[in-house]
Amino acid sequence: MVKEFHDRLRPRIRERDGRGTEPTAGVIDSQSVKADAVVGLDSRGFDGGKLINGRKWHVVVDTLGLLLGVMVTAADTGDRTAAQVLLQQVVDAHHRLELVWADGGYTGNLVEHCLTALAFVLAIVRRSDDMRGFVVLPKRWIVERLFAHLMRTRRLARDFERRTTSAEAMIYWSMTVLMTRRLARPHPQRA
């Protein structure tokens, strides 16, 4: 129900911004989030890279930063493993998808799988070795901005949901609020 309401708003925002209703490109990434005590051991894990005991949000967004798909897993689930399932769901819902950008965590068999089985290009955006400090990477900032929006939602600052489906619904609600605010703002006329 929440996802259906969310999915009805996305094409309206895309049309308002002068885009087609269906996206042709997207960005995938994941974020580990601490879990509250009510989260069971069956859906909780430890992300050794981020040192977080909790869950991981795997998201795909379009080039406007609008959510195309989300999957919540235990934090110890690998990005490539979850991406295969999530990207299949996104491609089933968005048939015009041709290109998805990702970070270096999505390399390996997934790139070939996307090309052969899902019929789109998974482009890896790498950080070069000579970069020092914080550097905005092309296209990757779009999904990072989504995570920033989600963290501003107090209910999502930590995962309080017992079930992963409830956690996914909370992410859809947060994005629905963001999209309705965007639609309520007056749109500047283009010259």
Tab-separated table of C-alpha atoms in Angstrom:
chain	number	residue	atom	x	y	z
A	1	MET	CA	0.000	0.000	0.000
A	2	VAL	CA	2.741	2.459	0.995
A	3	LYS	CA	4.886	1.466	-1.978
A	4	GLU	CA	1.960	1.900	-4.375
A	5	PHE	CA	1.277	5.415	-3.077
A	6	HIS	CA	4.982	6.240	-3.331
A	7	ASP	CA	5.213	4.876	-6.882
A	8	ARG	CA	2.291	7.054	-8.018
A	9	LEU	CA	4.083	10.242	-6.924
A	10	ARG	CA	7.418	9.550	-8.654
A	11	PRO	CA	6.174	9.985	-12.279
A	12	ARG	CA	4.519	13.290	-11.342
A	13	ILE	CA	7.800	14.697	-10.042
A	14	ARG	CA	9.722	13.380	-13.051
A	15	GLU	CA	7.238	15.024	-15.475
A	16	ARG	CA	7.352	18.265	-13.514
A	17	ASP	CA	11.145	18.298	-13.865
A	18	GLY	CA	10.902	17.746	-17.615
A	19	ARG	CA	11.822	14.046	-17.572
A	20	GLY	CA	10.037	10.980	-18.886
A	21	THR	CA	7.865	9.114	-16.403
A	22	GLU	CA	10.136	6.059	-16.495
A	23	PRO	CA	13.851	6.387	-15.618
A	24	THR	CA	16.596	5.093	-17.918
A	25	ALA	CA	19.452	5.453	-15.414
A	26	GLY	CA	19.921	4.923	-11.715
A	27	VAL	CA	22.410	4.633	-8.865
A	28	ILE	CA	22.729	1.775	-6.361
A	29	ASP	CA	24.329	1.810	-2.920
A	30	SER	CA	23.857	0.545	0.625
A	31	GLN	CA	24.074	1.968	4.122
A	32	SER	CA	24.438	0.164	7.431
A	33	VAL	CA	22.222	1.371	10.273
A	34	LYS	CA	22.348	0.504	13.962
A	35	ALA	CA	19.448	-1.661	15.121
A	36	ASP	CA	17.435	-1.211	18.293
A	37	ALA	CA	17.087	-3.996	20.847
A	38	VAL	CA	13.684	-5.047	19.415
A	39	VAL	CA	15.312	-6.154	16.152
A	40	GLY	CA	15.656	-9.945	16.257
A	41	LEU	CA	18.843	-11.862	15.636
A	42	ASP	CA	17.343	-13.358	12.466
A	43	SER	CA	17.435	-9.981	10.680
A	44	ARG	CA	20.432	-8.407	12.413
A	45	GLY	CA	24.103	-8.738	11.542
A	46	PHE	CA	27.493	-7.128	12.041
A	47	ASP	CA	29.015	-5.022	9.263
A	48	GLY	CA	32.760	-5.404	9.823
A	49	GLY	CA	33.656	-2.575	7.445
A	50	LYS	CA	31.543	0.038	9.236
A	51	LEU	CA	31.626	-1.657	12.667
A	52	ILE	CA	27.833	-1.510	12.938
A	53	ASN	CA	25.583	-4.129	14.512
A	54	GLY	CA	22.229	-3.838	12.790
A	55	ARG	CA	20.720	-3.814	9.328
A	56	LYS	CA	21.720	-2.651	5.882
A	57	TRP	CA	19.551	-0.594	3.506
A	58	HIS	CA	20.143	-1.382	-0.161
A	59	VAL	CA	18.602	1.283	-2.423
A	60	VAL	CA	18.361	2.147	-6.106
A	61	VAL	CA	17.496	5.736	-7.049
A	62	ASP	CA	16.981	7.503	-10.379
A	63	THR	CA	19.095	10.463	-11.482
A	64	LEU	CA	16.773	12.865	-9.625
A	65	GLY	CA	17.365	10.986	-6.370
A	66	LEU	CA	13.891	9.417	-6.308
A	67	LEU	CA	13.655	5.936	-4.838
A	68	LEU	CA	13.179	3.097	-7.351
A	69	GLY	CA	13.646	0.190	-4.967
A	70	VAL	CA	14.738	-0.675	-1.441
A	71	MET	CA	15.659	-3.876	0.338
A	72	VAL	CA	16.515	-4.168	4.038
A	73	THR	CA	18.797	-7.036	5.088
A	74	ALA	CA	21.049	-7.973	7.972
A	75	ALA	CA	24.149	-5.767	8.017
A	76	ASP	CA	26.430	-8.722	7.271
A	77	THR	CA	24.770	-9.342	3.879
A	78	GLY	CA	27.125	-8.548	1.008
A	79	ASP	CA	26.312	-5.743	-1.403
A	80	ARG	CA	26.603	-7.948	-4.507
A	81	THR	CA	24.332	-10.636	-3.044
A	82	ALA	CA	21.571	-8.181	-2.162
A	83	ALA	CA	22.057	-6.226	-5.394
A	84	GLN	CA	21.192	-9.238	-7.556
A	85	VAL	CA	17.774	-9.541	-5.919
A	86	LEU	CA	17.120	-5.784	-5.680
A	87	LEU	CA	18.175	-5.016	-9.255
A	88	GLN	CA	15.920	-7.805	-10.543
A	89	GLN	CA	12.973	-6.220	-8.694
A	90	VAL	CA	13.835	-2.761	-10.030
A	91	VAL	CA	14.217	-3.971	-13.637
A	92	ASP	CA	10.879	-5.806	-13.414
A	93	ALA	CA	9.185	-2.565	-12.347
A	94	HIS	CA	11.153	-0.170	-14.599
A	95	HIS	CA	11.627	-1.721	-18.038
A	96	ARG	CA	13.427	1.261	-19.595
A	97	LEU	CA	16.411	1.083	-17.221
A	98	GLU	CA	19.629	1.012	-19.288
A	99	LEU	CA	22.391	2.134	-16.917
A	100	VAL	CA	23.049	1.920	-13.180
A	101	TRP	CA	26.088	3.488	-11.476
A	102	ALA	CA	27.636	1.794	-8.440
A	103	ASP	CA	30.713	1.942	-6.234
A	104	GLY	CA	33.581	-0.540	-6.128
A	105	GLY	CA	31.682	-2.893	-3.798
A	106	TYR	CA	29.567	-4.045	-6.732
A	107	THR	CA	32.386	-5.290	-8.991
A	108	GLY	CA	32.926	-8.878	-10.038
A	109	ASN	CA	30.269	-11.238	-11.383
A	110	LEU	CA	27.488	-8.703	-10.796
A	111	VAL	CA	28.622	-6.500	-13.702
A	112	GLU	CA	28.364	-9.397	-16.145
A	113	HIS	CA	25.113	-10.637	-14.564
A	114	CYS	CA	23.493	-7.231	-15.089
A	115	LEU	CA	24.538	-7.160	-18.730
A	116	THR	CA	23.491	-10.701	-19.633
A	117	ALA	CA	20.527	-11.481	-17.360
A	118	LEU	CA	19.059	-8.034	-16.665
A	119	ALA	CA	19.964	-6.276	-19.960
A	120	PHE	CA	21.476	-3.077	-18.576
A	121	VAL	CA	24.972	-1.724	-17.923
A	122	LEU	CA	26.305	-1.588	-14.370
A	123	ALA	CA	28.974	1.146	-14.455
A	124	ILE	CA	31.440	1.218	-11.557
A	125	VAL	CA	32.426	4.721	-10.382
A	126	ARG	CA	35.836	4.363	-8.797
A	127	ARG	CA	37.718	6.704	-6.522
A	128	SER	CA	41.227	7.214	-7.899
A	129	ASP	CA	44.252	6.478	-5.728
A	130	ASP	CA	45.594	10.048	-5.868
A	131	MET	CA	42.469	11.576	-4.247
A	132	ARG	CA	42.946	12.830	-0.702
A	133	GLY	CA	40.152	13.583	1.750
A	134	PHE	CA	36.523	14.012	0.783
A	135	VAL	CA	35.827	14.188	-2.951
A	136	VAL	CA	32.397	14.220	-4.572
A	137	LEU	CA	32.268	11.340	-7.034
A	138	PRO	CA	30.198	11.697	-10.223
A	139	LYS	CA	26.663	10.276	-9.936
A	140	ARG	CA	27.405	8.646	-6.573
A	141	TRP	CA	26.445	11.830	-4.701
A	142	ILE	CA	22.825	11.307	-5.808
A	143	VAL	CA	22.334	8.206	-3.670
A	144	GLU	CA	24.360	9.703	-0.809
A	145	ARG	CA	21.937	12.653	-0.794
A	146	LEU	CA	19.059	10.167	-0.429
A	147	PHE	CA	20.736	8.643	2.631
A	148	ALA	CA	21.098	12.134	4.096
A	149	HIS	CA	17.375	12.765	3.566
A	150	LEU	CA	16.526	9.460	5.229
A	151	MET	CA	18.742	10.212	8.233
A	152	ARG	CA	16.814	13.451	8.775
A	153	THR	CA	13.736	11.317	9.425
A	154	ARG	CA	13.923	10.699	13.149
A	155	ARG	CA	12.346	7.254	12.888
A	156	LEU	CA	15.097	6.152	10.496
A	157	ALA	CA	18.094	7.426	12.482
A	158	ARG	CA	18.148	3.927	13.978
A	159	ASP	CA	16.257	0.815	12.895
A	160	PHE	CA	13.401	0.248	15.365
A	161	GLU	CA	11.322	-2.146	13.252
A	162	ARG	CA	10.915	-5.808	14.142
A	163	ARG	CA	10.419	-6.893	10.525
A	164	THR	CA	12.438	-5.875	7.476
A	165	THR	CA	9.230	-5.215	5.535
A	166	SER	CA	8.238	-2.616	8.141
A	167	ALA	CA	11.663	-0.992	7.837
A	168	GLU	CA	11.242	-0.830	4.036
A	169	ALA	CA	7.790	0.736	4.500
A	170	MET	CA	9.280	3.431	6.761
A	171	ILE	CA	11.811	4.291	4.035
A	172	TYR	CA	8.991	4.553	1.481
A	173	TRP	CA	7.032	6.800	3.874
A	174	SER	CA	10.009	9.080	4.347
A	175	MET	CA	10.454	9.421	0.587
A	176	THR	CA	6.712	9.980	0.132
A	177	VAL	CA	6.866	12.928	2.544
A	178	LEU	CA	9.874	14.311	0.670
A	179	MET	CA	8.116	13.983	-2.701
A	180	THR	CA	4.862	15.582	-1.518
A	181	ARG	CA	6.825	18.558	-0.186
A	182	ARG	CA	8.597	18.807	-3.528
A	183	LEU	CA	5.282	18.778	-5.382
A	184	ALA	CA	3.772	21.395	-3.051
A	185	ARG	CA	6.558	23.911	-3.733
A	186	PRO	CA	5.968	26.296	-6.601
A	187	HIS	CA	8.006	25.215	-9.614
A	188	PRO	CA	10.136	27.987	-11.143
A	189	GLN	CA	9.320	28.647	-14.802
A	190	ARG	CA	12.134	27.823	-17.188
A	191	ALA	CA	13.286	30.511	-19.592
